[in-house]
Structure formats: C-alpha cells, structure tokens
Amino acid sequence: MKKIEFILKAKEEGKRFLADARWSKEGKLPLVLFIHGFKGFKDWGAFDMIADQFADAGYCCIKMNFHSNGTTLDMPFEVVDKEAFAQNNFSKELDDIGMMIDWLHSEECPLNHIDLDKINIIGHSRGGGVVLLKAAEDSRIKKVATLASIPRVDSFNEETMKEWKENGVTYVLNGRTQEQLPLYYQVAEDYYANEGRLDIALNIKKLNIPVMCIHGDEDETVPLQSLHYLKQLQPNIKDIVIKGGSHTFNTKHPWEEQQLSPEMQEAINHVLDHFGE
C-alpha cells in the first residue's frame, strides 16, 4: 500500500486543507474521492479502513478535509477550530471539492497514475448531500455513492431560524465530545444566496450518471425516510437499505476493531459493485 498526505489551497484566500491518497495497484487507476460528514473529518472512525479497501480493489482513494470543518493542519483528528467551524457552509465545501478536482487535472499534481476519466465520489451524511450537489454541477464526476445522506441542506425549523437570525449564532452538540459547536447565521445566508446551487431536490433531478444511495434502517440521525424521499426525486437512483444499520453503520470514533462492522462492510461491498460496473 502506497500512501501520501498533501495540502491544497482552498478557493477562500489564505485557507488550506489536508488530504491523503492511497493505492496498491500499478497502472492508471480510477479514483474514489471520499467526503466526510458534519462534525466529521477525513480520518474519522473506520474511514481509513474503508479507504484501504478501495485501494485494495484497484482504486486510488483520496480522503479530504474541508478547510472550514473545524480541524487544522496540525490537529486533523479533532474539531478544534470553532471559529472556522462556525464560518463553514455548503458553498465552501463544494468549492473545496472543485479545487481538489482542478488540482488533480493540473500539472502540479504528482498523482499521474489516476485515470481522470473515471472519477467516483462518495460521501457520508452531510457529505452525501454535498456529493450529490457537486456531481450535478461538475461533469468530471462519473459515478456517485452516498452513505446515510441528508435529503436537504435547509433542515432547521422556523423557530430555530428566527432565533438564529436574531442572535447571529446557534449551537450544535458534538455528541462524541459533548461540546457545543457554534454555527453563524451566514450558513443560512449562503443558502438563500445560492439556493439554485444548494437545493438537493432540484439538483438531484439533473443527475444522469449512476447514483447509489445507501441507508441504515436504524439510522438515529437521518431517518430512513430520507432515502425514500431521494428515490422519489430521482427514480434512477439505486437505493439500498442496510438492515440494522445506524447512521454510521455501526462504527464509531475511534474505531479500534480489526474489521469493519458487518453493516458498514455490507454498505462498502455495494459501493464497490456500483463503482466497478
């Protein structure tokens, strides 16, 4: 297994983000770009183990942090920069993915073993919604898979939105660390200013590439009905339900087991089949 870590410039001036690539085969390899979810990061839980499976299956797998996900270049394993977290939004995440794909196509990129005609992307939770949006606006992406995807980005209720606007900030609990993480109202302003770009219901209908959406039937964070909703919006989606699967498909952070949970392994097997078709 070959692994490298690298730092890329974000579209936002002066900002950078961390990524890593791994592969185990020779020759031109298709790409799997792995996108983490809300309050997550590229090295969360079993993500390294998942990336290894993609590499062993003949892909180059790249995992990336977002420049405002709350991690830093020095502390990539925890959400430590609360100000950056508060300033994050969906447009910034879409732009980071775009910068990654632009870099892969540039002369600066040393990863010349990647087949740029075979770019696959997978996202978990909020990352699932982000990859659906990105695939709708970037024709360089050829296949998409989601794990426990959100069905929409404007999910706050009316009362919360009113208080959020009045106070300029709301807080979300990081269940693992029990910290209250701030979110500035700019998240909502970004959505209203870029609704055409950020409306999953609108953009998923534009997708004419292979899409697979996978959900656990015991998801405690994003209900299984979200999968059914996405399927209604885009009937061509391959929808897969994992029996007994939680929001993280029965994995956690840190993941200290030698194997994936059976539920996560089942999900990844489906993704491997989907990308390999």
PDB file of C-alpha atoms in Angstrom:
ATOM      1  CA  MET A   1       0.000   0.000   0.000  1.00  0.00           C
ATOM      2  CA  LYS A   2       1.346   3.411  -1.003  1.00  0.00           C
ATOM      3  CA  LYS A   3       0.143   6.450   0.938  1.00  0.00           C
ATOM      4  CA  ILE A   4       0.880  10.162   0.713  1.00  0.00           C
ATOM      5  CA  GLU A   5      -0.541  13.193   2.522  1.00  0.00           C
ATOM      6  CA  PHE A   6      -0.758  16.622   0.936  1.00  0.00           C
ATOM      7  CA  ILE A   7      -2.056  20.141   1.488  1.00  0.00           C
ATOM      8  CA  LEU A   8      -4.142  22.043  -1.055  1.00  0.00           C
ATOM      9  CA  LYS A   9      -5.160  25.674  -1.340  1.00  0.00           C
ATOM     10  CA  ALA A  10      -8.820  26.469  -0.852  1.00  0.00           C
ATOM     11  CA  LYS A  11     -10.712  28.944  -3.013  1.00  0.00           C
ATOM     12  CA  GLU A  12     -11.015  31.202   0.035  1.00  0.00           C
ATOM     13  CA  GLU A  13      -7.856  33.294   0.163  1.00  0.00           C
ATOM     14  CA  GLY A  14      -5.247  32.120   2.647  1.00  0.00           C
ATOM     15  CA  LYS A  15      -7.090  28.900   3.519  1.00  0.00           C
ATOM     16  CA  ARG A  16      -5.754  25.388   3.012  1.00  0.00           C
ATOM     17  CA  PHE A  17      -6.997  21.859   3.612  1.00  0.00           C
ATOM     18  CA  LEU A  18      -5.456  18.452   4.209  1.00  0.00           C
ATOM     19  CA  ALA A  19      -5.941  15.312   2.132  1.00  0.00           C
ATOM     20  CA  ASP A  20      -4.375  11.892   1.705  1.00  0.00           C
ATOM     21  CA  ALA A  21      -4.188   9.368  -1.124  1.00  0.00           C
ATOM     22  CA  ARG A  22      -3.563   5.613  -1.073  1.00  0.00           C
ATOM     23  CA  TRP A  23      -3.285   2.917  -3.727  1.00  0.00           C
ATOM     24  CA  SER A  24      -1.865  -0.580  -4.043  1.00  0.00           C
ATOM     25  CA  LYS A  25      -2.038  -1.378  -7.770  1.00  0.00           C
ATOM     26  CA  GLU A  26       0.074  -0.269 -10.720  1.00  0.00           C
ATOM     27  CA  GLY A  27      -1.049   1.471 -13.897  1.00  0.00           C
ATOM     28  CA  LYS A  28      -3.812   4.002 -14.463  1.00  0.00           C
ATOM     29  CA  LEU A  29      -6.298   3.697 -11.621  1.00  0.00           C
ATOM     30  CA  PRO A  30      -9.848   5.005 -11.263  1.00  0.00           C
ATOM     31  CA  LEU A  31     -10.331   7.483  -8.423  1.00  0.00           C
ATOM     32  CA  VAL A  32     -12.553   7.274  -5.353  1.00  0.00           C
ATOM     33  CA  LEU A  33     -12.897  10.644  -3.619  1.00  0.00           C
ATOM     34  CA  PHE A  34     -14.232  10.181  -0.069  1.00  0.00           C
ATOM     35  CA  ILE A  35     -16.117  13.053   1.612  1.00  0.00           C
ATOM     36  CA  HIS A  36     -16.808  13.130   5.359  1.00  0.00           C
ATOM     37  CA  GLY A  37     -19.925  14.452   7.062  1.00  0.00           C
ATOM     38  CA  PHE A  38     -20.967  17.151   9.532  1.00  0.00           C
ATOM     39  CA  LYS A  39     -18.725  17.353  12.606  1.00  0.00           C
ATOM     40  CA  GLY A  40     -16.544  14.735  10.909  1.00  0.00           C
ATOM     41  CA  PHE A  41     -13.133  14.670   9.268  1.00  0.00           C
ATOM     42  CA  LYS A  42     -11.267  12.505   6.798  1.00  0.00           C
ATOM     43  CA  ASP A  43      -9.717  10.258   9.469  1.00  0.00           C
ATOM     44  CA  TRP A  44     -12.917   9.714  11.467  1.00  0.00           C
ATOM     45  CA  GLY A  45     -13.666   6.221  12.744  1.00  0.00           C
ATOM     46  CA  ALA A  46     -13.250   3.494  10.143  1.00  0.00           C
ATOM     47  CA  PHE A  47     -12.655   5.812   7.167  1.00  0.00           C
ATOM     48  CA  ASP A  48      -9.004   4.750   6.822  1.00  0.00           C
ATOM     49  CA  MET A  49     -10.049   1.108   6.762  1.00  0.00           C
ATOM     50  CA  ILE A  50     -12.655   1.890   4.101  1.00  0.00           C
ATOM     51  CA  ALA A  51     -10.067   3.751   2.017  1.00  0.00           C
ATOM     52  CA  ASP A  52      -7.742   0.749   2.253  1.00  0.00           C
ATOM     53  CA  GLN A  53     -10.479  -1.454   0.823  1.00  0.00           C
ATOM     54  CA  PHE A  54     -10.911   0.860  -2.150  1.00  0.00           C
ATOM     55  CA  ALA A  55      -7.148   0.825  -2.696  1.00  0.00           C
ATOM     56  CA  ASP A  56      -7.000  -2.963  -2.476  1.00  0.00           C
ATOM     57  CA  ALA A  57      -9.820  -3.140  -5.024  1.00  0.00           C
ATOM     58  CA  GLY A  58      -7.739  -1.240  -7.588  1.00  0.00           C
ATOM     59  CA  TYR A  59      -8.657   2.387  -6.960  1.00  0.00           C
ATOM     60  CA  CYS A  60      -6.651   5.366  -5.861  1.00  0.00           C
ATOM     61  CA  CYS A  61      -8.651   6.618  -2.854  1.00  0.00           C
ATOM     62  CA  ILE A  62      -8.362  10.215  -1.705  1.00  0.00           C
ATOM     63  CA  LYS A  63      -9.882  11.407   1.559  1.00  0.00           C
ATOM     64  CA  MET A  64     -10.047  15.133   2.216  1.00  0.00           C
ATOM     65  CA  ASN A  65     -10.902  17.527   4.999  1.00  0.00           C
ATOM     66  CA  PHE A  66     -12.755  20.732   4.277  1.00  0.00           C
ATOM     67  CA  HIS A  67     -10.841  23.885   5.052  1.00  0.00           C
ATOM     68  CA  SER A  68     -13.521  25.055   7.492  1.00  0.00           C
ATOM     69  CA  ASN A  69     -14.640  21.756   9.028  1.00  0.00           C
ATOM     70  CA  GLY A  70     -13.023  22.728  12.338  1.00  0.00           C
ATOM     71  CA  THR A  71      -9.873  20.649  12.024  1.00  0.00           C
ATOM     72  CA  THR A  72      -6.486  22.271  11.397  1.00  0.00           C
ATOM     73  CA  LEU A  73      -3.392  21.182   9.518  1.00  0.00           C
ATOM     74  CA  ASP A  74      -1.721  20.481  12.870  1.00  0.00           C
ATOM     75  CA  MET A  75      -4.796  18.919  14.503  1.00  0.00           C
ATOM     76  CA  PRO A  76      -6.566  16.969  11.747  1.00  0.00           C
ATOM     77  CA  PHE A  77      -8.198  14.427  14.062  1.00  0.00           C
ATOM     78  CA  GLU A  78     -10.477  16.700  16.100  1.00  0.00           C
ATOM     79  CA  VAL A  79     -12.792  19.689  15.634  1.00  0.00           C
ATOM     80  CA  VAL A  80     -10.634  22.248  17.437  1.00  0.00           C
ATOM     81  CA  ASP A  81     -11.093  25.462  15.418  1.00  0.00           C
ATOM     82  CA  LYS A  82     -14.583  26.523  16.456  1.00  0.00           C
ATOM     83  CA  GLU A  83     -14.390  29.823  14.588  1.00  0.00           C
ATOM     84  CA  ALA A  84     -13.669  28.026  11.309  1.00  0.00           C
ATOM     85  CA  PHE A  85     -16.482  25.566  12.050  1.00  0.00           C
ATOM     86  CA  ALA A  86     -18.873  28.478  12.651  1.00  0.00           C
ATOM     87  CA  GLN A  87     -17.871  30.051   9.328  1.00  0.00           C
ATOM     88  CA  ASN A  88     -18.276  26.880   7.278  1.00  0.00           C
ATOM     89  CA  ASN A  89     -21.096  26.447   4.759  1.00  0.00           C
ATOM     90  CA  PHE A  90     -22.144  24.232   1.872  1.00  0.00           C
ATOM     91  CA  SER A  91     -20.755  26.515  -0.829  1.00  0.00           C
ATOM     92  CA  LYS A  92     -17.295  26.354   0.739  1.00  0.00           C
ATOM     93  CA  GLU A  93     -17.432  22.558   0.819  1.00  0.00           C
ATOM     94  CA  LEU A  94     -18.492  22.365  -2.823  1.00  0.00           C
ATOM     95  CA  ASP A  95     -15.669  24.741  -3.726  1.00  0.00           C
ATOM     96  CA  ASP A  96     -13.110  22.622  -1.831  1.00  0.00           C
ATOM     97  CA  ILE A  97     -14.119  19.558  -3.833  1.00  0.00           C
ATOM     98  CA  GLY A  98     -13.857  21.607  -7.003  1.00  0.00           C
ATOM     99  CA  MET A  99     -10.367  22.752  -6.033  1.00  0.00           C
ATOM    100  CA  MET A 100      -9.383  19.139  -5.422  1.00  0.00           C
ATOM    101  CA  ILE A 101     -10.604  18.021  -8.855  1.00  0.00           C
ATOM    102  CA  ASP A 102      -8.979  21.043 -10.517  1.00  0.00           C
ATOM    103  CA  TRP A 103      -5.673  20.167  -8.829  1.00  0.00           C
ATOM    104  CA  LEU A 104      -5.901  16.547  -9.975  1.00  0.00           C
ATOM    105  CA  HIS A 105      -6.150  17.848 -13.549  1.00  0.00           C
ATOM    106  CA  SER A 106      -3.269  20.300 -13.134  1.00  0.00           C
ATOM    107  CA  GLU A 107       0.408  19.894 -13.911  1.00  0.00           C
ATOM    108  CA  GLU A 108       1.147  20.429 -10.208  1.00  0.00           C
ATOM    109  CA  CYS A 109      -0.446  17.115  -9.263  1.00  0.00           C
ATOM    110  CA  PRO A 110       2.096  14.300  -8.829  1.00  0.00           C
ATOM    111  CA  LEU A 111      -0.603  11.607  -8.878  1.00  0.00           C
ATOM    112  CA  ASN A 112      -0.155  10.798 -12.551  1.00  0.00           C
ATOM    113  CA  HIS A 113      -1.421   7.251 -12.055  1.00  0.00           C
ATOM    114  CA  ILE A 114      -5.060   8.397 -11.729  1.00  0.00           C
ATOM    115  CA  ASP A 115      -7.443   7.846 -14.637  1.00  0.00           C
ATOM    116  CA  LEU A 116      -9.198  11.216 -14.678  1.00  0.00           C
ATOM    117  CA  ASP A 117     -11.950   9.844 -16.899  1.00  0.00           C
ATOM    118  CA  LYS A 118     -13.046   7.617 -14.008  1.00  0.00           C
ATOM    119  CA  ILE A 119     -13.725   9.893 -11.045  1.00  0.00           C
ATOM    120  CA  ASN A 120     -16.063   8.330  -8.482  1.00  0.00           C
ATOM    121  CA  ILE A 121     -17.203  10.219  -5.378  1.00  0.00           C
ATOM    122  CA  ILE A 122     -18.735   9.006  -2.120  1.00  0.00           C
ATOM    123  CA  GLY A 123     -19.991  10.996   0.856  1.00  0.00           C
ATOM    124  CA  HIS A 124     -21.340  10.215   4.305  1.00  0.00           C
ATOM    125  CA  SER A 125     -24.295  12.042   5.884  1.00  0.00           C
ATOM    126  CA  ARG A 126     -23.945  15.769   5.096  1.00  0.00           C
ATOM    127  CA  GLY A 127     -21.129  14.707   2.791  1.00  0.00           C
ATOM    128  CA  GLY A 128     -23.674  12.609   0.912  1.00  0.00           C
ATOM    129  CA  GLY A 129     -25.762  15.668   0.184  1.00  0.00           C
ATOM    130  CA  VAL A 130     -22.650  17.588  -0.825  1.00  0.00           C
ATOM    131  CA  VAL A 131     -21.514  14.955  -3.342  1.00  0.00           C
ATOM    132  CA  LEU A 132     -24.979  14.832  -4.906  1.00  0.00           C
ATOM    133  CA  LEU A 133     -24.822  18.595  -5.372  1.00  0.00           C
ATOM    134  CA  LYS A 134     -21.256  18.511  -6.686  1.00  0.00           C
ATOM    135  CA  ALA A 135     -21.993  15.775  -9.202  1.00  0.00           C
ATOM    136  CA  ALA A 136     -24.876  17.858 -10.540  1.00  0.00           C
ATOM    137  CA  GLU A 137     -22.557  20.795 -11.292  1.00  0.00           C
ATOM    138  CA  ASP A 138     -19.320  19.024 -12.304  1.00  0.00           C
ATOM    139  CA  SER A 139     -19.399  16.700 -15.308  1.00  0.00           C
ATOM    140  CA  ARG A 140     -15.944  15.352 -14.448  1.00  0.00           C
ATOM    141  CA  ILE A 141     -17.603  13.179 -11.783  1.00  0.00           C
ATOM    142  CA  LYS A 142     -18.776   9.927 -13.381  1.00  0.00           C
ATOM    143  CA  LYS A 143     -20.359   7.953 -10.515  1.00  0.00           C
ATOM    144  CA  VAL A 144     -21.755   8.827  -7.086  1.00  0.00           C
ATOM    145  CA  ALA A 145     -22.484   6.888  -3.894  1.00  0.00           C
ATOM    146  CA  THR A 146     -23.881   8.133  -0.606  1.00  0.00           C
ATOM    147  CA  LEU A 147     -23.962   6.676   2.891  1.00  0.00           C
ATOM    148  CA  ALA A 148     -26.826   7.917   5.104  1.00  0.00           C
ATOM    149  CA  SER A 149     -27.204  11.073   3.018  1.00  0.00           C
ATOM    150  CA  ILE A 150     -29.120  14.103   4.154  1.00  0.00           C
ATOM    151  CA  PRO A 151     -32.054  14.896   1.804  1.00  0.00           C
ATOM    152  CA  ARG A 152     -31.818  18.688   2.107  1.00  0.00           C
ATOM    153  CA  VAL A 153     -29.471  21.363   3.452  1.00  0.00           C
ATOM    154  CA  ASP A 154     -32.128  23.747   4.851  1.00  0.00           C
ATOM    155  CA  SER A 155     -33.269  21.457   7.634  1.00  0.00           C
ATOM    156  CA  PHE A 156     -33.736  23.904  10.541  1.00  0.00           C
ATOM    157  CA  ASN A 157     -37.266  24.591  11.754  1.00  0.00           C
ATOM    158  CA  GLU A 158     -38.893  28.038  11.634  1.00  0.00           C
ATOM    159  CA  GLU A 159     -38.423  28.808  15.336  1.00  0.00           C
ATOM    160  CA  THR A 160     -34.745  27.894  15.238  1.00  0.00           C
ATOM    161  CA  MET A 161     -34.252  30.020  12.112  1.00  0.00           C
ATOM    162  CA  LYS A 162     -35.870  33.027  13.792  1.00  0.00           C
ATOM    163  CA  GLU A 163     -33.680  32.760  16.897  1.00  0.00           C
ATOM    164  CA  TRP A 164     -30.618  32.054  14.746  1.00  0.00           C
ATOM    165  CA  LYS A 165     -31.152  35.220  12.732  1.00  0.00           C
ATOM    166  CA  GLU A 166     -31.777  37.327  15.839  1.00  0.00           C
ATOM    167  CA  ASN A 167     -28.728  36.023  17.712  1.00  0.00           C
ATOM    168  CA  GLY A 168     -26.431  35.611  14.738  1.00  0.00           C
ATOM    169  CA  VAL A 169     -25.355  32.192  16.040  1.00  0.00           C
ATOM    170  CA  THR A 170     -26.810  28.835  17.034  1.00  0.00           C
ATOM    171  CA  TYR A 171     -25.116  25.840  18.621  1.00  0.00           C
ATOM    172  CA  VAL A 172     -24.989  22.151  17.803  1.00  0.00           C
ATOM    173  CA  LEU A 173     -23.879  19.412  20.147  1.00  0.00           C
ATOM    174  CA  ASN A 174     -20.890  17.282  19.275  1.00  0.00           C
ATOM    175  CA  GLY A 175     -22.264  14.083  20.770  1.00  0.00           C
ATOM    176  CA  ARG A 176     -18.866  12.424  20.986  1.00  0.00           C
ATOM    177  CA  THR A 177     -17.075  15.252  22.846  1.00  0.00           C
ATOM    178  CA  GLN A 178     -20.176  16.867  24.421  1.00  0.00           C
ATOM    179  CA  GLU A 179     -19.002  20.275  23.169  1.00  0.00           C
ATOM    180  CA  GLN A 180     -21.380  22.932  21.898  1.00  0.00           C
ATOM    181  CA  LEU A 181     -20.162  23.983  18.467  1.00  0.00           C
ATOM    182  CA  PRO A 182     -21.197  27.383  17.046  1.00  0.00           C
ATOM    183  CA  LEU A 183     -22.785  27.974  13.655  1.00  0.00           C
ATOM    184  CA  TYR A 184     -23.084  31.560  12.429  1.00  0.00           C
ATOM    185  CA  TYR A 185     -26.183  32.682  10.569  1.00  0.00           C
ATOM    186  CA  GLN A 186     -24.042  33.046   7.461  1.00  0.00           C
ATOM    187  CA  VAL A 187     -24.859  29.360   6.797  1.00  0.00           C
ATOM    188  CA  ALA A 188     -28.481  30.316   6.141  1.00  0.00           C
ATOM    189  CA  GLU A 189     -27.494  33.451   4.217  1.00  0.00           C
ATOM    190  CA  ASP A 190     -25.258  31.351   1.982  1.00  0.00           C
ATOM    191  CA  TYR A 191     -28.156  29.009   1.266  1.00  0.00           C
ATOM    192  CA  TYR A 192     -30.568  31.823   0.400  1.00  0.00           C
ATOM    193  CA  ALA A 193     -27.949  33.451  -1.854  1.00  0.00           C
ATOM    194  CA  ASN A 194     -27.127  30.197  -3.649  1.00  0.00           C
ATOM    195  CA  GLU A 195     -30.390  28.255  -3.460  1.00  0.00           C
ATOM    196  CA  GLY A 196     -30.169  27.088  -7.066  1.00  0.00           C
ATOM    197  CA  ARG A 197     -26.801  25.531  -6.358  1.00  0.00           C
ATOM    198  CA  LEU A 198     -27.643  24.130  -2.922  1.00  0.00           C
ATOM    199  CA  ASP A 199     -31.152  22.710  -3.395  1.00  0.00           C
ATOM    200  CA  ILE A 200     -30.704  18.923  -3.363  1.00  0.00           C
ATOM    201  CA  ALA A 201     -34.275  18.306  -4.532  1.00  0.00           C
ATOM    202  CA  LEU A 202     -33.660  20.478  -7.580  1.00  0.00           C
ATOM    203  CA  ASN A 203     -30.184  19.242  -8.437  1.00  0.00           C
ATOM    204  CA  ILE A 204     -30.641  15.512  -7.928  1.00  0.00           C
ATOM    205  CA  LYS A 205     -33.107  15.551 -10.818  1.00  0.00           C
ATOM    206  CA  LYS A 206     -30.298  16.759 -13.099  1.00  0.00           C
ATOM    207  CA  LEU A 207     -28.115  13.728 -12.468  1.00  0.00           C
ATOM    208  CA  ASN A 208     -27.811  11.428 -15.455  1.00  0.00           C
ATOM    209  CA  ILE A 209     -24.879   9.386 -14.119  1.00  0.00           C
ATOM    210  CA  PRO A 210     -25.016   6.222 -11.978  1.00  0.00           C
ATOM    211  CA  VAL A 211     -26.022   7.076  -8.388  1.00  0.00           C
ATOM    212  CA  MET A 212     -26.314   4.720  -5.413  1.00  0.00           C
ATOM    213  CA  CYS A 213     -27.776   5.841  -2.076  1.00  0.00           C
ATOM    214  CA  ILE A 214     -27.365   3.557   0.942  1.00  0.00           C
ATOM    215  CA  HIS A 215     -29.128   3.963   4.293  1.00  0.00           C
ATOM    216  CA  GLY A 216     -29.439   2.002   7.504  1.00  0.00           C
ATOM    217  CA  ASP A 217     -32.945   1.165   8.676  1.00  0.00           C
ATOM    218  CA  GLU A 218     -31.979   2.110  12.256  1.00  0.00           C
ATOM    219  CA  ASP A 219     -30.435   5.491  11.415  1.00  0.00           C
ATOM    220  CA  GLU A 220     -30.936   7.628  14.514  1.00  0.00           C
ATOM    221  CA  THR A 221     -29.755  10.900  12.910  1.00  0.00           C
ATOM    222  CA  VAL A 222     -31.079  10.971   9.337  1.00  0.00           C
ATOM    223  CA  PRO A 223     -34.272   8.878   9.171  1.00  0.00           C
ATOM    224  CA  LEU A 224     -34.671   6.159   6.572  1.00  0.00           C
ATOM    225  CA  GLN A 225     -37.490   8.228   5.030  1.00  0.00           C
ATOM    226  CA  SER A 226     -34.737  10.464   3.657  1.00  0.00           C
ATOM    227  CA  LEU A 227     -33.662   7.676   1.324  1.00  0.00           C
ATOM    228  CA  HIS A 228     -37.229   7.186   0.130  1.00  0.00           C
ATOM    229  CA  TYR A 229     -37.513  10.925  -0.497  1.00  0.00           C
ATOM    230  CA  LEU A 230     -34.346  10.971  -2.623  1.00  0.00           C
ATOM    231  CA  LYS A 231     -35.640   7.974  -4.572  1.00  0.00           C
ATOM    232  CA  GLN A 232     -38.901   9.787  -5.280  1.00  0.00           C
ATOM    233  CA  LEU A 233     -36.972  12.790  -6.563  1.00  0.00           C
ATOM    234  CA  GLN A 234     -34.713  10.681  -8.802  1.00  0.00           C
ATOM    235  CA  PRO A 235     -36.189   7.244  -9.604  1.00  0.00           C
ATOM    236  CA  ASN A 236     -32.979   6.139 -11.342  1.00  0.00           C
ATOM    237  CA  ILE A 237     -31.110   6.017  -8.029  1.00  0.00           C
ATOM    238  CA  LYS A 238     -30.079   2.578  -6.813  1.00  0.00           C
ATOM    239  CA  ASP A 239     -31.425   2.646  -3.270  1.00  0.00           C
ATOM    240  CA  ILE A 240     -30.042   0.152  -0.754  1.00  0.00           C
ATOM    241  CA  VAL A 241     -31.288  -0.405   2.806  1.00  0.00           C
ATOM    242  CA  ILE A 242     -28.875  -1.968   5.305  1.00  0.00           C
ATOM    243  CA  LYS A 243     -30.772  -3.930   7.941  1.00  0.00           C
ATOM    244  CA  GLY A 244     -29.712  -2.937  11.457  1.00  0.00           C
ATOM    245  CA  GLY A 245     -27.541  -0.105  10.156  1.00  0.00           C
ATOM    246  CA  SER A 246     -27.159   3.017  12.285  1.00  0.00           C
ATOM    247  CA  HIS A 247     -26.204   6.457  10.970  1.00  0.00           C
ATOM    248  CA  THR A 248     -22.541   5.391  10.922  1.00  0.00           C
ATOM    249  CA  PHE A 249     -23.442   1.805  10.013  1.00  0.00           C
ATOM    250  CA  ASN A 250     -22.483   0.633  13.500  1.00  0.00           C
ATOM    251  CA  THR A 251     -18.993   2.120  13.521  1.00  0.00           C
ATOM    252  CA  LYS A 252     -17.727   4.849  15.856  1.00  0.00           C
ATOM    253  CA  HIS A 253     -14.743   7.074  16.536  1.00  0.00           C
ATOM    254  CA  PRO A 254     -12.210   5.882  17.307  1.00  0.00           C
ATOM    255  CA  TRP A 255     -12.641   2.552  15.504  1.00  0.00           C
ATOM    256  CA  GLU A 256     -10.254   0.074  17.089  1.00  0.00           C
ATOM    257  CA  GLU A 257     -11.572  -3.168  15.613  1.00  0.00           C
ATOM    258  CA  GLN A 258      -9.621  -5.142  13.043  1.00  0.00           C
ATOM    259  CA  GLN A 259     -12.556  -5.268  10.650  1.00  0.00           C
ATOM    260  CA  LEU A 260     -15.454  -3.077   9.638  1.00  0.00           C
ATOM    261  CA  SER A 261     -18.796  -3.655  11.268  1.00  0.00           C
ATOM    262  CA  PRO A 262     -20.928  -6.135   9.262  1.00  0.00           C
ATOM    263  CA  GLU A 263     -23.324  -3.293   8.376  1.00  0.00           C
ATOM    264  CA  MET A 264     -20.582  -0.980   7.103  1.00  0.00           C
ATOM    265  CA  GLN A 265     -18.918  -3.830   5.239  1.00  0.00           C
ATOM    266  CA  GLU A 266     -22.196  -4.636   3.507  1.00  0.00           C
ATOM    267  CA  ALA A 267     -22.549  -0.991   2.508  1.00  0.00           C
ATOM    268  CA  ILE A 268     -18.996  -0.770   1.144  1.00  0.00           C
ATOM    269  CA  ASN A 269     -19.458  -4.012  -0.791  1.00  0.00           C
ATOM    270  CA  HIS A 270     -22.426  -2.415  -2.541  1.00  0.00           C
ATOM    271  CA  VAL A 271     -20.371   0.692  -3.319  1.00  0.00           C
ATOM    272  CA  LEU A 272     -17.532  -1.407  -4.742  1.00  0.00           C
ATOM    273  CA  ASP A 273     -20.012  -3.193  -7.007  1.00  0.00           C
ATOM    274  CA  HIS A 274     -21.538   0.137  -8.050  1.00  0.00           C
ATOM    275  CA  PHE A 275     -18.227   1.807  -8.898  1.00  0.00           C
ATOM    276  CA  GLY A 276     -16.957  -1.349 -10.607  1.00  0.00           C
ATOM    277  CA  GLU A 277     -19.860  -1.752 -13.004  1.00  0.00           C
TER     278      GLU A 277
END
